[in-house]
Amino acid sequence: MELAKQYDPSEAEKRHYEYWESNGLFSPEVNGDRNAPKYSIVIPPPNVTGSLHMGHALQHTIMDVLTRRKRMLGFRTLFLPGIDHAGISTQKMVTDQLWKEEKKTPQDIGREEFTKRVWEWKAKYGGTILQQMRREGVSVDWSRERFTMEESLSKAVTSVFVALYEEGSIYRGARIVNWCPKDKTVLSDLEVEDKAKKDGKLYYLRYPVKGTERHLTVATTRPETMLGDTAVAVNPEDIRFSDLVGATVELPLTGREIPVIADDYVDMEFGTGAVKITPAHDPNDYEIGLRHDLPQLNVMNDDATMNADAGADFEGLDRFKARELVVEKFEELGLLEKIDDYEMVLPVCERCKTIVETLISEQWWVKMAGMRDLALDLKRKEDLPKFTPHNPHTKVYTDWLENLRDWTISRQLWWGHQIPAWYDGEGNVFVARSFEEAAEMAGTEDLTQDEDVLDTWFSSWLWSFSTLGWTKPGDLTEDMEEYHPTDVLVTARDIIFLWVSRMVMSALKFVGERPFDDVYITGTVLASDGQRMSKTKGNGIDPLDVFDKYGVDATRMALAGSSTGMDFAWRDERVESFRNFANKIWNATRFCLMNSEGATVDPESILSPDSIADRWIVSRLNRTALKVNEALERYAFHEAVQLLYHFFWDDFCDWYIELSKDEITSGDAGSRTRILTVLEQSLRLLHAFMPYLTEELWQKLPGTGDALHHPAYAGKPASISLAGFPVGDRGFVDDRAEDEMGLVIDLISKVRNIRSEMRISPSVRIPLHVAADGSTAEALGSNSAQIVKLARVTDLVLASELDVPKASAKAVLSDGTEIAVPLEGLIDFEKERERLSSQIGKLEEEGEKLGAQLANRNFVERAPEEKVSAVRERVGEIEIQLKALKENLQALD
RNA sequence: GGGCAUAUAACUCAAUUGGUAGAGUGCUUCCCUUACAAGGAAGAGGCUGGAGGUUCGAGUCCUUCUAUGCCCA
């Protein structure tokens, strides 16, 4: 069989995913072993509006590596995919489209029609990211794909709402909230982000004190809110104002009179020390208002224009226009003291970046204290999910829990789970699982359902179990029993609070167990400039472009290989190196296949390796497998990638193929079989990371098929994804073979060094003399043909003593074995002197360091025995080598 | 303001419980040796951000400073 000279990923990527998916290889049911242990992961659901970005690619790669390995180990493996309905962004998207295409607003077509349009939109565009995930090669079970708005998950949402309401954990109340005037909905604290505003202003406004000639000056960043002021506050300790506490201020522009109050909250250092209090439009003022029983005067509409209570001059004005007008009028009245420049931080809507308004609004809330305590109990029992990397996530997570506040769950949207609360004509509320149930409770069908929907997170916090068929407390579906709790959650730092902690609380509350054992928090993929990727900066990198350019497998290797849990800057060069690696694997396989006649993959063939090279590669293979498995068990993806890269490229390609090349090309069936088998094992190890390339090549190797499957997948469609994952066997780790092979490699490298330094053309063959006895002579002698070939020497002269002319280049192997290349006529004495001197210099430097250590009695007495003897051993080696090198140098004179 | 993290070769990053600092890319020199030039061979390149301290021994532990990033308020 002849392969192309270069690997073309695009072709393999098309074919194999289709094969895997249509044969259901990623469904846990493919596992025929009823007693197999399970392994389950639920995907963090991307937004239905979303498309694949680097963060997804990273997380999905990690999850897929974990899943594929476990599947190959024979676990009943479930990797469950799905998306969430992303209330705000989806509604926005469809609203925009409606306006663009029909010049209509959602209100124009009504709720029912609008919701229909969203479903149509979802059917048409909502699957984008799911298709992109197929391209990534993720081995998810598509037969279990979930969507937060589908019937079963909606039932779960409703039943959880009702259960919490019935126990008194959900209530409705007017409180100060974050309000997005553009999306016209309330936002939870977590959906608001801070944005620095460097060119902000601090306005100093004078309020006349009633019955005096005095003014009280307040400093504010938001003059327009003064229209809703209901007090001025000062610190009770502040002697500047102590006589004014209890006085009345005439609030300009409004004709209202408001009191001067004293409250600890006021910072004497800030501004003037006097603070205007607007309980209806500032969270801190709201609290102060409650403490002092102040009226809450709402002066704004839901679109952040001023309302009638702001006064006739201001009604209808946008908040920023109103600000200008307020300042103007203060100026006219001579009440504007000054305006300072002021750097500040503004709260903005996480989605549309509009400046968030704080106002008082009637919303639904969840009391979190009870569930929070359940989660903190886990901490006490030291049974929290295990975070990787451990720090600082565990602490951040528990700190946050301890300061948890109630959660606003209603949203003023039409797209989402409509709140299951109905009102009768008198305003009584009935919370029920359905209209029928509510009607029965109310004794009338004359009910209207609450207009609002629930926060999207109110459905995704149930994701770990709602996706497994759970619809109500007590539900124990087959999938729940089998796959919950899941094994690991892989996600990004930014949703530890929004999602991870809430999932823990909901699972504890409703299922009575943790939703997952481990949490792996990935680092952030930064742009190549080290900055965060962002649309506005235009420095983002589209994973699909990278797939096209370098192939999916190379991209996955680059991502997994960078996944230490730290953030890392994206570098195309790194992916390129893995594309080259993929090509290396391709060509190594190409070589084996070109010489595969009469041979077939046969695991038995490497069970009793005979030659040093065979014992060595089998040892390296098993050692690598052991380490890769160990690394993956502790989520050290980058270590696993490094191990595989170096095993395959250095050990297998650079040495094993080269050492066995003659035997292979001359048709030795045994050698051919062994190399095919080692290759096949390597492909299996690589499969979790590079699924397409390995499947492509595995299918081409002679002797592969379902017979190589893990026993749990006997008789299933042949795929490397069902083959056993090599776990490695300590019995095959052969230190002696590795030492002996190390000598051969050292010898060849030293000769190559001589050639290179002496500038001997590769076409010129040179003689090689080696002084060795015993096992060294045996190891080198049994590989003499390979040494001759790889060091390009005429022949290898092995004797117990060197017998070479003065004009020879010499070197010493790590065990002290002396080697010499007689180079009559070729050798440049000056160069050889330099070469030897530089090597002597290096060894002397190392020897001095180590010698100093040994001279230190404290080291010898206090350091562990094995450390000391290791240093002694190394010093011994150095001494032997130095002696020989120095003699060689002298011999040149 | 509080908390956390990071600072290692030109670049991007590694370094198990403290025990002679590694990789990939880039760079230099040589080679199209029929698996692979997306390749092969040989090299150069680091007082591990600064300053103290603990220790026989510190990239690793402690203190402090500087710079950057993230989270919370």
Short mmCIF file of N, CA and C (backbone and C1' of nucleotides) in Angstrom, two decimals, chain A residues 5-6 392 564 568-569 571 577 579-580 583-584 587-588 590-591 642 646 649 658 661 753 756 842 846 856 858-859 862 864, chain B residues 4 6 11-15 19-20 23-25 29 31 35-44 55-56 70-73:
data_model
loop_
_atom_site.label_atom_id
_atom_site.label_comp_id
_atom_site.label_asym_id
_atom_site.label_seq_id
_atom_site.Cartn_x
_atom_site.Cartn_y
_atom_site.Cartn_z
N LYS A 5 2.77 11.41 0.02
CA LYS A 5 3.98 11.81 0.72
C LYS A 5 3.68 12.74 1.90
N GLN A 6 2.57 13.43 1.81
CA GLN A 6 2.19 14.32 2.91
C GLN A 6 0.78 14.01 3.38
N PRO A 392 -6.30 28.78 42.79
CA PRO A 392 -7.00 29.30 43.95
C PRO A 392 -8.48 28.99 43.92
N THR A 564 -2.00 23.53 30.99
CA THR A 564 -1.46 23.29 32.33
C THR A 564 -2.41 23.86 33.38
N PHE A 568 -2.54 30.89 28.49
CA PHE A 568 -1.42 30.84 27.56
C PHE A 568 -1.74 31.61 26.28
N ALA A 569 -0.69 32.18 25.70
CA ALA A 569 -0.86 32.96 24.48
C ALA A 569 -0.84 32.04 23.28
N ARG A 571 -0.10 30.61 19.71
CA ARG A 571 0.96 30.80 18.72
C ARG A 571 0.70 29.83 17.58
N SER A 577 3.93 23.08 14.59
CA SER A 577 4.82 22.01 15.00
C SER A 577 4.05 20.70 15.18
N ARG A 579 1.28 20.03 13.42
CA ARG A 579 0.95 19.60 12.07
C ARG A 579 2.14 18.79 11.53
N ASN A 580 3.34 19.27 11.79
CA ASN A 580 4.53 18.54 11.37
C ASN A 580 4.60 17.18 12.06
N ASN A 583 2.35 14.88 10.37
CA ASN A 583 2.98 14.43 9.13
C ASN A 583 4.05 13.38 9.40
N LYS A 584 4.73 13.53 10.52
CA LYS A 584 5.75 12.57 10.91
C LYS A 584 5.12 11.20 11.15
N ASN A 587 4.17 9.68 7.90
CA ASN A 587 5.28 9.15 7.12
C ASN A 587 5.93 7.94 7.76
N ALA A 588 5.94 7.89 9.07
CA ALA A 588 6.46 6.70 9.74
C ALA A 588 5.58 5.51 9.37
N ARG A 590 3.73 5.36 6.73
CA ARG A 590 3.96 5.14 5.31
C ARG A 590 5.14 4.20 5.10
N PHE A 591 6.20 4.45 5.84
CA PHE A 591 7.38 3.59 5.73
C PHE A 591 7.04 2.15 6.14
N GLN A 642 3.65 15.88 25.76
CA GLN A 642 5.11 15.85 25.65
C GLN A 642 5.63 14.42 25.56
N HIS A 646 7.58 12.97 22.23
CA HIS A 646 8.97 12.53 22.27
C HIS A 646 9.13 11.03 22.10
N TRP A 649 8.45 10.62 18.17
CA TRP A 649 9.42 11.24 17.26
C TRP A 649 10.85 10.77 17.57
N GLU A 658 15.25 3.73 12.47
CA GLU A 658 16.58 3.76 11.86
C GLU A 658 17.38 2.50 12.20
N LYS A 661 15.91 -0.47 10.24
CA LYS A 661 15.61 -0.21 8.84
C LYS A 661 16.11 -1.33 7.91
N ASN A 753 29.18 13.91 16.31
CA ASN A 753 29.73 15.17 16.78
C ASN A 753 31.13 15.38 16.20
N SER A 756 30.87 16.26 12.57
CA SER A 756 30.39 17.62 12.35
C SER A 756 31.45 18.65 12.68
N LYS A 842 33.56 21.94 29.82
CA LYS A 842 32.19 21.69 30.31
C LYS A 842 32.19 20.68 31.45
N GLU A 846 31.21 21.19 35.56
CA GLU A 846 30.23 20.35 36.26
C GLU A 846 30.91 19.63 37.42
N ASN A 856 31.53 19.36 51.03
CA ASN A 856 30.73 19.93 52.11
C ASN A 856 30.24 18.81 53.01
N ASN A 858 28.37 18.84 55.52
CA ASN A 858 26.94 18.92 55.83
C ASN A 858 26.09 18.21 54.78
N PHE A 859 26.52 18.39 53.50
CA PHE A 859 25.78 17.73 52.44
C PHE A 859 25.89 16.22 52.58
N ARG A 862 23.93 15.12 55.77
CA ARG A 862 22.49 15.39 55.94
C ARG A 862 21.62 15.04 54.73
N PRO A 864 19.95 12.96 51.71
CA PRO A 864 19.59 11.54 51.62
C PRO A 864 20.69 10.76 50.89
P C B 4 -4.31 36.02 49.29
"O5'" C B 4 -4.39 35.47 47.80
"C5'" C B 4 -5.16 34.31 47.50
"C4'" C B 4 -5.29 34.13 46.01
"C3'" C B 4 -3.98 33.99 45.24
"O3'" C B 4 -3.42 32.71 45.37
"C1'" C B 4 -5.43 35.44 44.07
P U B 6 1.41 31.15 40.44
"O5'" U B 6 1.93 32.04 39.23
"C5'" U B 6 1.59 31.69 37.90
"C4'" U B 6 1.93 32.82 36.96
"C3'" U B 6 3.39 33.26 36.96
"O3'" U B 6 4.18 32.42 36.16
"C1'" U B 6 2.01 35.16 37.06
P C B 11 11.99 37.36 24.72
"O5'" C B 11 10.92 36.61 23.81
"C5'" C B 11 10.18 37.32 22.83
"C4'" C B 11 9.27 36.36 22.10
"C3'" C B 11 8.37 35.51 23.00
"O3'" C B 11 7.17 36.21 23.30
"C1'" C B 11 9.48 34.09 21.45
P U B 12 6.44 35.93 24.71
"O5'" U B 12 5.85 34.46 24.51
"C5'" U B 12 4.77 34.24 23.62
"C4'" U B 12 4.39 32.78 23.64
"C3'" U B 12 4.20 32.18 25.02
"O3'" U B 12 2.92 32.49 25.55
"C1'" U B 12 5.52 30.72 23.71
P C B 13 2.68 32.38 27.11
"O5'" C B 13 2.85 30.82 27.34
"C5'" C B 13 3.38 30.30 28.54
"C4'" C B 13 3.76 28.87 28.29
"C3'" C B 13 4.20 28.08 29.52
"O3'" C B 13 3.08 27.59 30.23
"C1'" C B 13 5.72 27.71 27.77
P A B 14 3.22 27.23 31.75
"O5'" A B 14 3.81 25.76 31.65
"C5'" A B 14 5.11 25.48 32.09
"C4'" A B 14 5.45 24.07 31.75
"C3'" A B 14 6.03 23.29 32.93
"O3'" A B 14 5.03 22.63 33.66
"C1'" A B 14 7.54 23.21 31.14
P A B 15 5.05 22.64 35.26
"O5'" A B 15 6.50 22.05 35.59
"C5'" A B 15 6.77 20.66 35.49
"C4'" A B 15 8.21 20.40 35.84
"C3'" A B 15 8.61 20.85 37.24
"O3'" A B 15 8.30 19.87 38.22
"C1'" A B 15 10.18 21.66 35.67
P G B 19 14.19 19.64 43.72
"O5'" G B 19 15.72 19.34 44.05
"C5'" G B 19 16.71 20.22 43.55
"C4'" G B 19 18.07 19.54 43.56
"C3'" G B 19 18.11 18.21 42.83
"O3'" G B 19 19.34 18.14 42.13
"C1'" G B 19 18.82 17.93 45.07
P U B 20 19.32 17.98 40.51
"O5'" U B 20 19.95 19.34 40.00
"C5'" U B 20 20.96 20.00 40.75
"C4'" U B 20 22.09 20.44 39.87
"C3'" U B 20 21.73 20.81 38.43
"O3'" U B 20 21.27 22.14 38.37
"C1'" U B 20 23.75 19.56 38.51
P A B 23 15.89 20.30 25.71
"O5'" A B 23 14.39 20.41 25.22
"C5'" A B 23 13.54 19.27 25.31
"C4'" A B 23 12.13 19.66 24.94
"C3'" A B 23 11.99 20.41 23.62
"O3'" A B 23 11.98 19.51 22.54
"C1'" A B 23 10.73 21.50 25.29
P G B 24 12.50 19.98 21.12
"O5'" G B 24 11.32 20.92 20.62
"C5'" G B 24 10.06 20.36 20.26
"C4'" G B 24 9.09 21.48 19.95
"C3'" G B 24 9.60 22.51 18.96
"O3'" G B 24 9.40 22.09 17.63
"C1'" G B 24 8.72 23.62 20.85
P U B 25 10.41 22.52 16.51
"O5'" U B 25 10.18 24.09 16.41
"C5'" U B 25 8.95 24.60 15.87
"C4'" U B 25 8.88 26.10 16.09
"C3'" U B 25 10.00 26.91 15.48
"O3'" U B 25 9.82 27.15 14.10
"C1'" U B 25 9.61 27.64 17.69
P U B 29 25.01 30.00 8.78
"O5'" U B 29 25.73 28.59 8.93
"C5'" U B 29 27.12 28.53 9.24
"C4'" U B 29 27.53 27.09 9.43
"C3'" U B 29 27.09 26.14 8.32
"O3'" U B 29 27.94 26.21 7.19
"C1'" U B 29 26.65 25.17 10.43
P C B 31 26.55 21.10 2.58
"O5'" C B 31 25.55 19.87 2.78
"C5'" C B 31 26.05 18.55 2.72
"C4'" C B 31 24.98 17.57 3.09
"C3'" C B 31 23.78 17.49 2.15
"O3'" C B 31 24.07 16.73 1.00
"C1'" C B 31 23.03 17.48 4.40
P A B 35 13.30 5.26 2.73
"O5'" A B 35 11.87 5.59 3.34
"C5'" A B 35 10.71 5.58 2.52
"C4'" A B 35 9.66 6.50 3.11
"C3'" A B 35 10.10 7.96 3.22
"O3'" A B 35 9.85 8.66 2.02
"C1'" A B 35 9.18 7.22 5.28
P C B 36 10.71 9.90 1.61
"O5'" C B 36 10.22 11.03 2.60
"C5'" C B 36 8.93 11.63 2.46
"C4'" C B 36 8.60 12.42 3.69
"C3'" C B 36 9.55 13.58 3.99
"O3'" C B 36 9.18 14.73 3.26
"C1'" C B 36 9.13 12.34 5.96
P A B 37 10.18 15.47 2.31
"O5'" A B 37 10.37 16.97 2.81
"C5'" A B 37 10.11 17.39 4.15
"C4'" A B 37 10.78 18.74 4.32
"C3'" A B 37 10.60 19.68 3.13
"O3'" A B 37 10.31 20.98 3.60
"C1'" A B 37 12.89 19.36 3.59
P A B 38 8.76 21.50 3.64
"O5'" A B 38 8.19 21.09 5.08
"C5'" A B 38 8.48 21.92 6.27
"C4'" A B 38 8.04 21.09 7.46
"C3'" A B 38 8.49 19.63 7.28
"O3'" A B 38 9.52 19.15 8.14
"C1'" A B 38 6.06 19.80 7.29
P G B 39 9.63 19.10 9.62
"O5'" G B 39 10.43 17.74 9.79
"C5'" G B 39 9.97 16.53 9.21
"C4'" G B 39 11.07 15.79 8.50
"C3'" G B 39 12.41 15.73 9.21
"O3'" G B 39 12.40 14.82 10.28
"C1'" G B 39 12.78 16.18 6.94
P G B 40 13.30 15.09 11.55
"O5'" G B 40 14.74 14.68 11.01
"C5'" G B 40 14.99 13.35 10.61
"C4'" G B 40 16.41 13.21 10.14
"C3'" G B 40 17.47 13.75 11.09
"O3'" G B 40 17.74 12.87 12.16
"C1'" G B 40 17.93 14.49 8.92
P A B 41 18.14 13.48 13.58
"O5'" A B 41 19.62 13.96 13.29
"C5'" A B 41 20.61 13.01 12.95
"C4'" A B 41 21.92 13.70 12.72
"C3'" A B 41 22.36 14.67 13.82
"O3'" A B 41 22.89 13.99 14.95
"C1'" A B 41 22.68 15.68 11.73
P A B 42 22.75 14.62 16.40
"O5'" A B 42 23.82 15.79 16.34
"C5'" A B 42 25.19 15.48 16.13
"C4'" A B 42 25.95 16.74 15.89
"C3'" A B 42 25.84 17.78 16.99
"O3'" A B 42 26.69 17.46 18.08
"C1'" A B 42 25.59 18.82 14.89
P G B 43 26.48 18.14 19.48
"O5'" G B 43 26.56 19.66 19.04
"C5'" G B 43 26.45 20.70 19.96
"C4'" G B 43 26.81 21.97 19.26
"C3'" G B 43 26.37 23.21 20.00
"O3'" G B 43 27.37 23.57 20.93
"C1'" G B 43 25.62 23.35 17.77
P A B 44 26.95 23.98 22.41
"O5'" A B 44 26.71 25.55 22.23
"C5'" A B 44 27.71 26.36 21.63
"C4'" A B 44 27.11 27.66 21.19
"C3'" A B 44 26.27 28.36 22.25
"O3'" A B 44 27.08 29.13 23.12
"C1'" A B 44 25.07 28.29 20.22
P U B 55 19.06 28.23 58.98
"O5'" U B 55 19.10 27.08 57.87
"C5'" U B 55 18.25 25.95 57.98
"C4'" U B 55 18.37 25.10 56.75
"C3'" U B 55 19.80 24.73 56.35
"O3'" U B 55 20.28 23.64 57.10
"C1'" U B 55 18.60 25.46 54.45
P C B 56 21.81 23.64 57.57
"O5'" C B 56 22.65 23.47 56.23
"C5'" C B 56 24.06 23.72 56.23
"C4'" C B 56 24.64 23.23 54.92
"C3'" C B 56 23.94 23.72 53.67
"O3'" C B 56 24.40 25.01 53.31
"C1'" C B 56 24.27 21.39 53.50
P C B 70 -7.38 41.56 32.98
"O5'" C B 70 -7.90 40.47 34.02
"C5'" C B 70 -8.24 39.17 33.56
"C4'" C B 70 -8.51 38.27 34.74
"C3'" C B 70 -9.62 38.71 35.68
"O3'" C B 70 -10.90 38.38 35.18
"C1'" C B 70 -7.75 38.07 36.95
P C B 71 -12.16 39.27 35.64
"O5'" C B 71 -12.42 38.78 37.14
"C5'" C B 71 -12.84 37.45 37.38
"C4'" C B 71 -12.84 37.19 38.86
"C3'" C B 71 -13.72 38.11 39.69
"O3'" C B 71 -15.08 37.72 39.66
"C1'" C B 71 -11.62 37.93 40.73
P C B 72 -16.22 38.84 39.79
"O5'" C B 72 -16.13 39.27 41.31
"C5'" C B 72 -16.45 38.35 42.34
"C4'" C B 72 -16.09 38.93 43.68
"C3'" C B 72 -16.74 40.26 44.04
"O3'" C B 72 -18.08 40.11 44.48
"C1'" C B 72 -14.44 40.34 44.57
P A B 73 -19.11 41.31 44.22
"O5'" A B 73 -18.55 42.48 45.13
"C5'" A B 73 -18.69 42.42 46.55
"C4'" A B 73 -17.99 43.59 47.19
"C3'" A B 73 -18.60 44.95 46.91
"O3'" A B 73 -19.68 45.22 47.79
"C1'" A B 73 -16.23 45.04 46.70
#
